[in-house]
Coordinates of N, CA and C in Angstrom, one line a residue:
M1 N 0.8 -1.2 0.0 CA 0.0 0.0 0.0 C 0.9 1.2 0.0
A2 N 0.5 2.2 -0.8 CA 1.3 3.4 -0.9 C 1.2 4.3 0.4
P3 N 2.2 4.9 0.8 CA 2.2 5.8 2.0 C 1.3 7.0 1.7
E4 N 0.9 7.7 2.7 CA 0.1 8.9 2.5 C 0.9 10.0 1.8
A5 N 0.2 10.9 1.2 CA 0.9 12.0 0.6 C 1.9 11.6 -0.5
S6 N 1.5 10.8 -1.4 CA 2.4 10.4 -2.5 C 1.7 10.3 -3.8
Y7 N 2.5 10.2 -4.9 CA 2.0 9.9 -6.2 C 2.4 8.6 -6.6
L8 N 1.6 7.9 -7.3 CA 2.0 6.6 -8.0 C 2.4 6.9 -9.4
V9 N 3.5 6.4 -9.8 CA 4.0 6.6 -11.2 C 4.1 5.3 -11.8
S10 N 3.3 5.0 -12.9 CA 3.2 3.7 -13.5 C 3.7 3.8 -14.9
L11 N 4.7 3.0 -15.2 CA 5.3 2.9 -16.6 C 4.8 1.5 -17.1
Q12 N 4.1 1.6 -18.2 CA 3.6 0.3 -18.9 C 4.7 -0.3 -19.7
I13 N 5.0 -1.5 -19.4 CA 6.1 -2.2 -20.2 C 5.4 -3.1 -21.2
R14 N 4.4 -3.9 -20.8 CA 3.7 -4.9 -21.7 C 2.3 -4.9 -21.3
G15 N 1.4 -5.1 -22.3 CA 0.0 -5.2 -22.0 C -0.6 -3.8 -21.9
R16 N -1.8 -3.8 -21.4 CA -2.5 -2.5 -21.2 C -3.1 -2.4 -19.8
S17 N -3.2 -1.2 -19.3 CA -3.9 -0.9 -18.0 C -4.9 0.2 -18.2
N18 N -6.1 -0.1 -17.7 CA -7.2 0.9 -17.8 C -7.3 1.6 -16.4
I19 N -7.0 2.9 -16.4 CA -6.9 3.7 -15.2 C -8.0 4.8 -15.2
T20 N -8.7 4.9 -14.0 CA -9.8 5.9 -13.9 C -9.6 6.6 -12.5
Q21 N -9.6 7.9 -12.6 CA -9.6 8.7 -11.4 C -10.3 10.0 -11.6
G22 N -11.2 10.4 -10.8 CA -12.0 11.6 -11.0 C -12.8 11.5 -12.3
E23 N -12.6 12.5 -13.1 CA -13.3 12.6 -14.4 C -12.4 12.1 -15.6
E24 N -11.2 11.6 -15.2 CA -10.3 11.1 -16.2 C -10.2 9.6 -16.3
S25 N -10.2 9.1 -17.5 CA -10.2 7.7 -17.7 C -9.4 7.4 -19.0
F26 N -8.4 6.5 -19.0 CA -7.7 6.2 -20.2 C -7.0 4.8 -20.1
C27 N -6.6 4.4 -21.3 CA -5.9 3.1 -21.4 C -4.4 3.4 -21.5
L28 N -3.6 2.8 -20.7 CA -2.2 3.0 -20.7 C -1.5 2.0 -21.5
E29 N -0.9 2.4 -22.6 CA -0.3 1.5 -23.6 C 1.2 1.4 -23.2
P30 N 1.9 0.3 -23.8 CA 3.3 0.1 -23.5 C 4.1 1.4 -23.9
G31 N 5.0 1.8 -23.0 CA 5.8 3.0 -23.1 C 5.2 4.2 -22.5
E32 N 3.9 4.2 -22.1 CA 3.3 5.4 -21.6 C 3.4 5.4 -20.1
I33 N 3.4 6.6 -19.5 CA 3.5 6.8 -18.1 C 2.3 7.5 -17.5
A34 N 1.8 7.0 -16.4 CA 0.6 7.6 -15.7 C 1.0 8.1 -14.4
I35 N 0.5 9.2 -13.9 CA 0.7 9.7 -12.6 C -0.6 9.8 -11.9
V36 N -0.7 9.0 -10.8 CA -2.0 8.9 -10.0 C -1.8 9.4 -8.6
D37 N -2.7 10.2 -8.2 CA -2.7 10.8 -6.8 C -3.2 9.7 -5.9
S38 N -2.4 9.2 -5.0 CA -2.8 8.1 -4.1 C -3.8 8.5 -3.0
E39 N -3.9 9.8 -2.8 CA -4.9 10.3 -1.8 C -6.3 10.4 -2.3
R40 N -6.5 10.2 -3.6 CA -7.9 10.2 -4.1 C -8.2 8.8 -4.7
P41 N -9.5 8.5 -4.6 CA -9.9 7.1 -5.1 C -9.6 7.0 -6.6
F42 N -9.2 5.8 -7.0 CA -8.9 5.5 -8.4 C -9.1 4.0 -8.6
R43 N -9.2 3.6 -9.9 CA -9.4 2.2 -10.3 C -8.4 1.9 -11.4
V44 N -7.9 0.7 -11.3 CA -7.0 0.2 -12.3 C -7.4 -1.2 -12.7
G45 N -7.6 -1.4 -14.0 CA -8.0 -2.7 -14.6 C -7.1 -3.2 -15.6
F46 N -6.9 -4.5 -15.7 CA -6.0 -5.1 -16.6 C -6.7 -6.1 -17.6
P47 N -7.0 -5.7 -18.8 CA -7.7 -6.6 -19.7 C -6.9 -7.8 -20.1
D48 N -5.6 -7.8 -20.0 CA -4.8 -8.9 -20.3 C -3.6 -8.9 -19.4
S49 N -2.7 -9.9 -19.6 CA -1.5 -9.9 -18.7 C -0.6 -8.7 -19.0
V50 N 0.0 -8.2 -17.9 CA 0.7 -7.0 -18.0 C 2.1 -7.1 -17.3
H51 N 3.0 -6.2 -17.7 CA 4.2 -6.0 -17.0 C 4.4 -4.5 -16.9
R52 N 4.5 -4.0 -15.7 CA 4.6 -2.5 -15.5 C 5.6 -2.2 -14.4
I53 N 6.1 -1.0 -14.4 CA 7.0 -0.5 -13.3 C 6.2 0.5 -12.5
L54 N 6.2 0.3 -11.2 CA 5.4 1.2 -10.3 C 6.4 1.9 -9.3
A55 N 6.4 3.2 -9.3 CA 7.2 3.9 -8.4 C 6.3 4.8 -7.5
I56 N 6.7 5.0 -6.3 CA 6.0 5.9 -5.3 C 6.9 7.1 -5.0
V57 N 6.4 8.3 -5.3 CA 7.2 9.5 -5.1 C 6.5 10.4 -4.1
P58 N 7.2 11.0 -3.2 CA 6.6 11.9 -2.2 C 5.8 13.0 -2.9
R59 N 4.6 13.2 -2.4 CA 3.7 14.2 -3.0 C 4.3 15.6 -3.0
E60 N 4.9 16.0 -1.9 CA 5.5 17.3 -1.7 C 6.6 17.5 -2.7
M61 N 7.5 16.5 -2.8 CA 8.6 16.6 -3.7 C 8.3 16.9 -5.1
L62 N 7.2 16.2 -5.6 CA 6.8 16.4 -7.0 C 5.9 17.7 -7.1
S63 N 5.1 18.0 -6.1 CA 4.2 19.2 -6.2 C 5.0 20.5 -6.2
Q64 N 6.2 20.5 -5.4 CA 7.0 21.7 -5.4 C 7.6 22.0 -6.7
R65 N 7.9 21.0 -7.5 CA 8.4 21.2 -8.8 C 7.3 21.4 -9.9
A66 N 6.2 20.7 -9.7 CA 5.1 20.8 -10.6 C 3.8 21.3 -9.9
P67 N 3.7 22.6 -9.6 CA 2.6 23.1 -8.8 C 1.3 22.8 -9.5
W68 N 1.2 22.6 -10.8 CA -0.1 22.3 -11.5 C -0.6 21.0 -11.1
M69 N 0.3 20.1 -10.5 CA -0.2 18.8 -10.1 C -1.1 18.9 -8.8
K70 N -0.9 19.9 -8.0 CA -1.7 20.1 -6.8 C -3.2 20.3 -7.1
D71 N -3.5 21.0 -8.2 CA -4.9 21.3 -8.5 C -5.5 20.2 -9.3
A72 N -4.7 19.3 -9.8 CA -5.3 18.2 -10.7 C -6.0 17.2 -9.8
R73 N -7.3 17.0 -10.1 CA -8.1 16.0 -9.3 C -8.2 14.7 -10.0
S74 N -7.5 14.5 -11.1 CA -7.5 13.3 -11.9 C -6.1 12.8 -12.2
C75 N -6.1 11.5 -12.6 CA -4.8 11.0 -13.0 C -4.4 11.6 -14.3
R76 N -3.1 11.5 -14.6 CA -2.6 12.2 -15.8 C -1.7 11.2 -16.6
K77 N -1.9 11.2 -17.9 CA -1.1 10.3 -18.8 C -0.1 11.2 -19.5
L78 N 1.2 10.9 -19.5 CA 2.2 11.7 -20.1 C 2.3 11.2 -21.6
T79 N 2.5 12.2 -22.4 CA 2.6 12.0 -23.9 C 3.9 11.2 -24.2
L80 N 3.8 10.3 -25.2 CA 5.0 9.5 -25.6 C 6.0 10.4 -26.2
S81 N 5.6 11.5 -26.9 CA 6.6 12.3 -27.6 C 7.4 13.2 -26.6
G82 N 8.5 13.7 -27.1 CA 9.3 14.6 -26.3 C 10.4 14.0 -25.6
P83 N 11.6 14.6 -25.5 CA 12.8 14.1 -24.9 C 12.6 13.8 -23.4
Y84 N 11.8 14.6 -22.7 CA 11.7 14.4 -21.2 C 10.9 13.2 -20.9
S85 N 9.9 12.8 -21.7 CA 9.2 11.6 -21.4 C 10.1 10.4 -21.6
D86 N 10.9 10.4 -22.7 CA 11.8 9.3 -22.9 C 12.9 9.2 -21.8
L87 N 13.4 10.3 -21.3 CA 14.3 10.3 -20.2 C 13.7 9.8 -18.9
A88 N 12.4 10.2 -18.7 CA 11.7 9.7 -17.5 C 11.5 8.1 -17.6
R89 N 11.2 7.6 -18.8 CA 11.1 6.2 -18.9 C 12.4 5.5 -18.7
R90 N 13.5 6.0 -19.2 CA 14.8 5.4 -19.0 C 15.2 5.4 -17.5
H91 N 14.8 6.5 -16.9 CA 15.2 6.7 -15.5 C 14.4 5.7 -14.6
L92 N 13.1 5.5 -14.9 CA 12.3 4.5 -14.2 C 12.9 3.1 -14.3
V93 N 13.2 2.8 -15.5 CA 13.8 1.4 -15.8 C 15.1 1.3 -15.0
H94 N 15.9 2.3 -15.0 CA 17.2 2.2 -14.3 C 17.0 2.1 -12.8
L95 N 16.0 2.7 -12.3 CA 15.8 2.7 -10.8 C 15.4 1.3 -10.4
T96 N 14.8 0.5 -11.3 CA 14.3 -0.9 -10.9 C 15.3 -2.0 -11.2
R97 N 16.5 -1.6 -11.8 CA 17.4 -2.7 -12.1 C 18.0 -3.3 -10.9
G98 N 18.2 -2.5 -9.9 CA 18.7 -3.1 -8.6 C 20.2 -3.5 -8.6
D99 N 20.9 -3.1 -9.6 CA 22.3 -3.4 -9.7 C 23.3 -2.3 -9.2
D100 N 22.7 -1.3 -8.6 CA 23.5 -0.2 -8.0 C 23.4 -0.2 -6.5
D101 N 24.5 -0.1 -5.8 CA 24.5 -0.1 -4.4 C 24.5 1.4 -4.0
L102 N 23.3 2.0 -3.9 CA 23.2 3.4 -3.7 C 23.2 3.8 -2.2
S103 N 23.9 4.9 -1.9 CA 23.8 5.4 -0.5 C 22.5 6.1 -0.4
T104 N 22.2 6.5 0.8 CA 20.9 7.2 1.1 C 20.9 8.5 0.3
S105 N 22.0 9.3 0.3 CA 22.0 10.5 -0.4 C 21.9 10.3 -1.9
E106 N 22.5 9.3 -2.4 CA 22.4 9.0 -3.9 C 21.0 8.6 -4.3
A107 N 20.3 7.8 -3.4 CA 19.0 7.4 -3.7 C 18.0 8.6 -3.7
V108 N 18.2 9.5 -2.8 CA 17.4 10.7 -2.7 C 17.6 11.5 -4.0
L109 N 18.8 11.6 -4.5 CA 19.1 12.4 -5.7 C 18.4 11.7 -6.9
M110 N 18.4 10.4 -6.9 CA 17.8 9.6 -8.0 C 16.3 9.9 -8.1
V111 N 15.6 9.9 -6.9 CA 14.2 10.2 -6.8 C 13.9 11.7 -7.2
E112 N 14.8 12.6 -6.8 CA 14.6 14.0 -7.1 C 14.8 14.2 -8.6
N113 N 15.7 13.5 -9.2 CA 15.9 13.5 -10.7 C 14.6 13.0 -11.4
L114 N 14.0 11.9 -10.9 CA 12.8 11.4 -11.5 C 11.7 12.5 -11.4
C115 N 11.6 13.1 -10.3 CA 10.6 14.2 -10.1 C 10.8 15.3 -11.1
N116 N 12.1 15.7 -11.3 CA 12.4 16.8 -12.2 C 12.0 16.4 -13.6
L117 N 12.3 15.1 -14.0 CA 11.9 14.7 -15.4 C 10.4 14.6 -15.6
L118 N 9.7 14.1 -14.5 CA 8.3 14.1 -14.6 C 7.7 15.5 -14.7
T119 N 8.3 16.4 -14.0 CA 7.8 17.8 -14.1 C 8.0 18.3 -15.5
L120 N 9.1 18.1 -16.1 CA 9.4 18.6 -17.5 C 8.4 17.9 -18.5
A121 N 8.2 16.6 -18.3 CA 7.4 15.9 -19.2 C 5.9 16.3 -19.1
S122 N 5.4 16.4 -17.8 CA 4.0 16.7 -17.6 C 3.7 18.2 -18.0
A123 N 4.7 19.1 -17.9 CA 4.4 20.5 -18.2 C 4.2 20.8 -19.6
R124 N 4.5 19.8 -20.5 CA 4.2 20.0 -22.0 C 2.8 20.3 -22.2
E125 N 1.9 19.9 -21.3 CA 0.4 20.0 -21.5 C -0.1 21.3 -20.9
V126 N 0.8 22.0 -20.2 CA 0.4 23.2 -19.5 C 0.7 24.5 -20.3
R127 N 0.1 25.6 -20.1 CA 0.3 26.8 -20.9 C 1.8 27.1 -21.0
P128 N 2.4 27.1 -22.2 CA 3.8 27.3 -22.3 C 4.2 28.7 -21.9
N129 N 3.4 29.7 -22.1 CA 3.8 31.1 -21.8 C 4.1 31.3 -20.3
S130 N 3.3 30.7 -19.5 CA 3.4 30.9 -18.1 C 4.4 30.0 -17.5
L131 N 4.8 28.9 -18.2 CA 5.7 27.9 -17.6 C 7.1 27.8 -18.2
A132 N 7.3 28.6 -19.3 CA 8.6 28.5 -20.0 C 9.8 28.7 -19.1
P133 N 9.7 29.8 -18.3 CA 10.9 30.1 -17.4 C 11.0 29.0 -16.4
E134 N 9.9 28.5 -15.8 CA 10.0 27.4 -14.8 C 10.5 26.1 -15.4
L135 N 10.1 25.8 -16.6 CA 10.6 24.6 -17.3 C 12.1 24.7 -17.5
M136 N 12.5 25.9 -18.0 CA 13.9 26.1 -18.2 C 14.7 25.9 -16.9
M137 N 14.2 26.4 -15.8 CA 14.9 26.3 -14.6 C 15.0 24.9 -14.1
Q138 N 13.9 24.1 -14.3 CA 13.9 22.7 -13.9 C 14.9 21.9 -14.8
S139 N 15.0 22.3 -16.0 CA 15.9 21.6 -16.9 C 17.4 21.9 -16.5
I140 N 17.6 23.2 -16.1 CA 18.9 23.6 -15.6 C 19.3 22.8 -14.3
L141 N 18.3 22.8 -13.4 CA 18.6 22.1 -12.1 C 18.8 20.6 -12.3
T142 N 18.0 20.0 -13.2 CA 18.2 18.6 -13.4 C 19.6 18.3 -14.0
F143 N 20.0 19.0 -14.9 CA 21.3 18.8 -15.5 C 22.4 19.0 -14.4
C144 N 22.3 20.1 -13.6 CA 23.3 20.4 -12.6 C 23.3 19.3 -11.5
R145 N 22.2 18.8 -11.1 CA 22.2 17.7 -10.1 C 22.8 16.4 -10.6
Q146 N 22.6 16.2 -11.9 CA 23.2 15.0 -12.5 C 24.7 15.1 -12.7
H147 N 25.2 16.3 -12.6 CA 26.7 16.6 -12.8 C 27.3 17.3 -11.6
L148 N 26.8 17.1 -10.4 CA 27.4 17.7 -9.2 C 28.8 17.2 -9.0
H149 N 29.1 16.0 -9.4 CA 30.4 15.4 -9.2 C 31.5 16.0 -10.1
N150 N 31.0 16.7 -11.1 CA 32.0 17.2 -12.1 C 32.6 18.6 -11.6
P151 N 33.9 18.6 -11.3 CA 34.5 19.9 -10.8 C 34.5 21.0 -11.8
E152 N 34.3 20.6 -13.1 CA 34.3 21.6 -14.2 C 32.9 22.2 -14.4
L153 N 31.9 21.8 -13.6 CA 30.5 22.3 -13.8 C 30.5 23.8 -13.6
S154 N 30.0 24.5 -14.6 CA 30.1 26.0 -14.6 C 28.9 26.5 -15.4
P155 N 28.6 27.8 -15.2 CA 27.5 28.4 -16.0 C 27.7 28.2 -17.5
S156 N 28.9 28.4 -18.0 CA 29.1 28.2 -19.5 C 28.9 26.8 -19.9
L157 N 29.3 25.8 -19.1 CA 29.1 24.4 -19.5 C 27.6 24.1 -19.5
V158 N 26.9 24.5 -18.5 CA 25.4 24.2 -18.4 C 24.7 24.9 -19.5
A159 N 25.0 26.2 -19.8 CA 24.3 27.0 -20.8 C 24.6 26.3 -22.2
S160 N 25.8 25.9 -22.4 CA 26.1 25.3 -23.7 C 25.3 24.0 -23.9
H161 N 25.2 23.2 -22.8 CA 24.5 21.9 -22.9 C 23.0 22.2 -23.2
L162 N 22.4 23.2 -22.7 CA 21.0 23.5 -22.8 C 20.6 24.4 -24.0
G163 N 21.7 24.9 -24.6 CA 21.4 25.8 -25.8 C 20.9 27.1 -25.4
I164 N 21.3 27.7 -24.3 CA 20.9 29.0 -23.8 C 22.1 29.9 -23.6
S165 N 21.9 31.1 -23.4 CA 23.1 32.0 -23.1 C 23.4 32.0 -21.6
V166 N 24.6 32.3 -21.3 CA 25.0 32.3 -19.9 C 24.2 33.4 -19.1
R167 N 23.9 34.5 -19.8 CA 23.1 35.6 -19.2 C 21.7 35.1 -18.8
T168 N 21.1 34.3 -19.7 CA 19.8 33.7 -19.4 C 19.9 32.8 -18.2
L169 N 20.9 32.0 -18.2 CA 21.0 31.1 -17.1 C 21.2 31.8 -15.7
Q170 N 22.0 32.9 -15.8 CA 22.2 33.6 -14.5 C 21.0 34.4 -14.1
L171 N 20.2 34.8 -15.1 CA 18.9 35.5 -14.8 C 17.9 34.5 -14.1
R172 N 17.9 33.3 -14.6 CA 17.0 32.3 -14.0 C 17.3 32.1 -12.5
F173 N 18.6 32.0 -12.3 CA 19.1 31.8 -10.9 C 18.8 33.0 -10.0
Q174 N 19.0 34.2 -10.6 CA 18.7 35.4 -9.8 C 17.2 35.5 -9.5
Q175 N 16.3 35.0 -10.4 CA 14.9 35.0 -10.1 C 14.5 34.0 -9.0
S176 N 15.4 33.0 -8.8 CA 15.1 32.0 -7.8 C 15.7 32.4 -6.5
G177 N 16.4 33.5 -6.4 CA 16.9 34.1 -5.2 C 18.3 33.7 -4.8
K178 N 19.0 32.9 -5.7 CA 20.4 32.5 -5.5 C 21.2 32.6 -6.8
S179 N 22.5 32.8 -6.6 CA 23.3 32.8 -7.8 C 23.7 31.3 -8.1
F180 N 24.2 31.1 -9.3 CA 24.6 29.7 -9.7 C 25.6 29.2 -8.7
G181 N 26.6 30.0 -8.4 CA 27.7 29.5 -7.5 C 27.2 29.2 -6.1
R182 N 26.3 30.0 -5.6 CA 25.7 29.7 -4.2 C 24.9 28.4 -4.2
W183 N 24.0 28.3 -5.3 CA 23.2 27.1 -5.3 C 24.1 25.8 -5.4
L184 N 25.1 25.9 -6.3 CA 26.0 24.7 -6.5 C 26.7 24.4 -5.2
L185 N 27.2 25.4 -4.6 CA 28.0 25.1 -3.3 C 27.1 24.5 -2.3
E186 N 25.9 25.0 -2.1 CA 24.9 24.4 -1.1 C 24.5 23.0 -1.4
C187 N 24.3 22.7 -2.7 CA 23.9 21.3 -3.1 C 25.1 20.4 -2.8
R188 N 26.3 20.8 -3.1 CA 27.5 19.9 -2.9 C 27.7 19.7 -1.4
L189 N 27.6 20.8 -0.6 CA 27.8 20.6 0.8 C 26.7 19.7 1.4
E190 N 25.5 19.8 0.9 CA 24.4 19.0 1.4 C 24.6 17.5 1.1
A191 N 25.1 17.3 -0.1 CA 25.4 15.9 -0.6 C 26.6 15.3 0.3
C192 N 27.6 16.1 0.6 CA 28.7 15.7 1.4 C 28.2 15.4 2.8
S193 N 27.4 16.3 3.4 CA 26.9 16.1 4.7 C 26.1 14.8 4.9
K194 N 25.4 14.4 3.8 CA 24.6 13.2 3.9 C 25.5 12.0 3.8
D195 N 26.6 12.0 3.0 CA 27.5 10.9 2.9 C 28.3 10.8 4.2
L196 N 28.6 11.9 4.8 CA 29.3 11.8 6.1 C 28.5 11.2 7.2
K197 N 27.2 11.3 7.1 CA 26.2 10.6 8.0 C 25.9 9.2 7.7
D198 N 26.1 8.8 6.4 CA 25.7 7.5 5.9 C 26.6 6.4 6.5
P199 N 26.1 5.5 7.3 CA 26.9 4.4 7.9 C 27.6 3.6 6.8
F200 N 27.1 3.5 5.6 CA 27.7 2.7 4.6 C 28.9 3.4 3.9
K201 N 29.1 4.7 4.3 CA 30.2 5.5 3.7 C 31.2 5.8 4.8
Q202 N 31.2 5.1 5.9 CA 32.1 5.4 7.0 C 33.5 5.0 6.6
G203 N 33.7 4.1 5.7 CA 35.0 3.8 5.2 C 35.7 4.8 4.3
D204 N 34.9 5.7 3.8 CA 35.4 6.7 2.8 C 36.0 7.9 3.6
S205 N 37.1 8.3 3.2 CA 37.8 9.5 3.8 C 37.0 10.7 3.5
I206 N 37.2 11.8 4.3 CA 36.5 13.1 4.1 C 36.9 13.6 2.7
S207 N 38.2 13.5 2.4 CA 38.6 14.0 1.1 C 38.0 13.2 -0.1
T208 N 37.8 11.9 0.1 CA 37.1 11.1 -1.0 C 35.7 11.6 -1.2
I209 N 35.0 11.9 -0.1 CA 33.6 12.4 -0.2 C 33.6 13.7 -0.9
A210 N 34.5 14.6 -0.5 CA 34.6 16.0 -1.0 C 34.8 15.9 -2.5
Y211 N 35.8 15.1 -2.9 CA 36.1 15.0 -4.4 C 35.0 14.4 -5.1
R212 N 34.3 13.4 -4.5 CA 33.2 12.7 -5.2 C 32.1 13.7 -5.6
W213 N 31.9 14.8 -4.8 CA 30.8 15.7 -5.1 C 31.3 17.0 -5.7
G214 N 32.5 16.9 -6.4 CA 32.9 18.1 -7.2 C 33.9 19.1 -6.6
F215 N 34.2 18.9 -5.3 CA 35.2 19.8 -4.8 C 36.6 19.4 -5.2
N216 N 37.4 20.3 -5.6 CA 38.8 20.0 -6.0 C 39.8 20.7 -5.1
D217 N 39.4 21.4 -4.1 CA 40.2 22.1 -3.1 C 39.8 21.7 -1.7
L218 N 40.5 20.9 -1.0 CA 40.1 20.4 0.3 C 40.0 21.5 1.3
S219 N 40.9 22.5 1.2 CA 40.9 23.6 2.2 C 39.6 24.4 2.0
H220 N 39.3 24.7 0.7 CA 38.0 25.4 0.4 C 36.8 24.6 0.9
F221 N 36.8 23.3 0.7 CA 35.7 22.5 1.2 C 35.6 22.6 2.7
N222 N 36.7 22.4 3.4 CA 36.6 22.5 4.9 C 36.1 23.8 5.4
K223 N 36.5 24.9 4.8 CA 36.1 26.2 5.2 C 34.6 26.4 4.9
A224 N 34.2 26.0 3.7 CA 32.8 26.2 3.3 C 31.9 25.3 4.2
F225 N 32.3 24.1 4.5 CA 31.5 23.2 5.3 C 31.3 23.8 6.7
R226 N 32.4 24.3 7.3 CA 32.3 24.9 8.6 C 31.4 26.1 8.6
A227 N 31.5 26.9 7.6 CA 30.6 28.1 7.5 C 29.1 27.6 7.4
R228 N 28.9 26.5 6.7 CA 27.5 26.1 6.5 C 26.9 25.3 7.7
F229 N 27.7 24.5 8.4 CA 27.2 23.6 9.4 C 27.8 24.0 10.8
A230 N 28.6 25.0 10.9 CA 29.1 25.5 12.2 C 30.0 24.4 12.9
M231 N 30.6 23.5 12.1 CA 31.5 22.5 12.6 C 32.3 22.0 11.4
S232 N 33.4 21.3 11.7 CA 34.2 20.7 10.7 C 33.6 19.5 10.2
P233 N 34.0 19.0 9.0 CA 33.4 17.7 8.5 C 33.7 16.5 9.4
S234 N 34.9 16.5 10.1 CA 35.2 15.4 11.0 C 34.3 15.5 12.2
Q235 N 34.0 16.7 12.7 CA 33.1 16.8 13.9 C 31.7 16.4 13.5
W236 N 31.3 16.8 12.3 CA 29.9 16.5 11.8 C 29.8 14.9 11.8
R237 N 30.8 14.3 11.2 CA 30.7 12.8 11.1 C 30.7 12.2 12.5
L238 N 31.6 12.6 13.4 CA 31.7 12.0 14.7 C 30.4 12.3 15.5
G239 N 29.8 13.5 15.4 CA 28.6 13.8 16.1 C 27.4 12.9 15.7
N240 N 27.4 12.6 14.4 CA 26.3 11.7 13.9 C 26.5 10.3 14.2
Q241 N 27.8 9.9 14.3 CA 28.1 8.5 14.8 C 27.7 8.3 16.2
I242 N 27.9 9.3 17.1 CA 27.6 9.2 18.5 C 26.1 9.2 18.6
S243 N 25.4 10.1 17.9 CA 23.9 10.2 18.0 C 23.2 8.9 17.6
S244 N 23.8 8.1 16.7 CA 23.2 6.9 16.2 C 23.4 5.7 17.1
L245 N 24.3 5.9 18.1 CA 24.5 4.7 19.0 C 23.3 4.5 20.0

C-alpha cells in the first residue's frame, strides 16, 4: 500500500492498463507513463497480462516542482513524444534494475531527478507562456544535479548543454533568489553532509567524499563546510556517529 501524501508513477512495459480517477479515464499502452494521486480514489483494470513498473514518489517533492499537479483532481497520462518523457522512462527502468548499491543521499538524488523529469514531461500540456521560465529552470537544475560530481561544472558548461546564453542562465538563478555559484555550493555541501552521516560510507575518507561531489580544493571544502554547518566535516561525522549509538 502506498504511503500517505504520495503519487503513484506507473510505466507500462507490456499489455494495457485501464486507469480511472475523477473525471479522467484512459488506457495506458506500452511505453506510456501515468501519474496517479494516491490520496484520491482510483481504479486500475488489466484486460490482459501486464508488466509494468510502479514507483512511489513523495507528493510534496513532485508538487513543489510541478505546482499544477496540486490542483489536478484526476490521474494524468504523459505523452509519448518529447525528450523528457523518454528520459523519464529510461530513469524509471534504471531505478528498478537493482544493480546499483546506492547510498541514502544518492537514492534521494535519483528520486529527485525522477521528479524533475516528470515535471518537465508533464508540463508540456500546461500553458507554455506561463511555464517556460519554470521549465527552463527545472531543466537547468536537473542537469546540474546529475553533474554535481563534475568539478568543471560551470555556467558556461550548463548553458552550452541546454542551448541558452550564460546571461539567461544567470537570470533564471537570480529570479530563484540564489546565484549559480551559491546554489551549486549548497547542493554539494548537502550531498557531502549526507555521505558523512551515511553508515555505509564510513570507510570513505573526508577527502574522498569531497572530491566525489565536485570539490577540488580540500581547504576550500573544509572552510565552506564549517561556514554552513558550524563545525568541521570530521566533527559532523563524529557527532552523527555518536547520536546513532
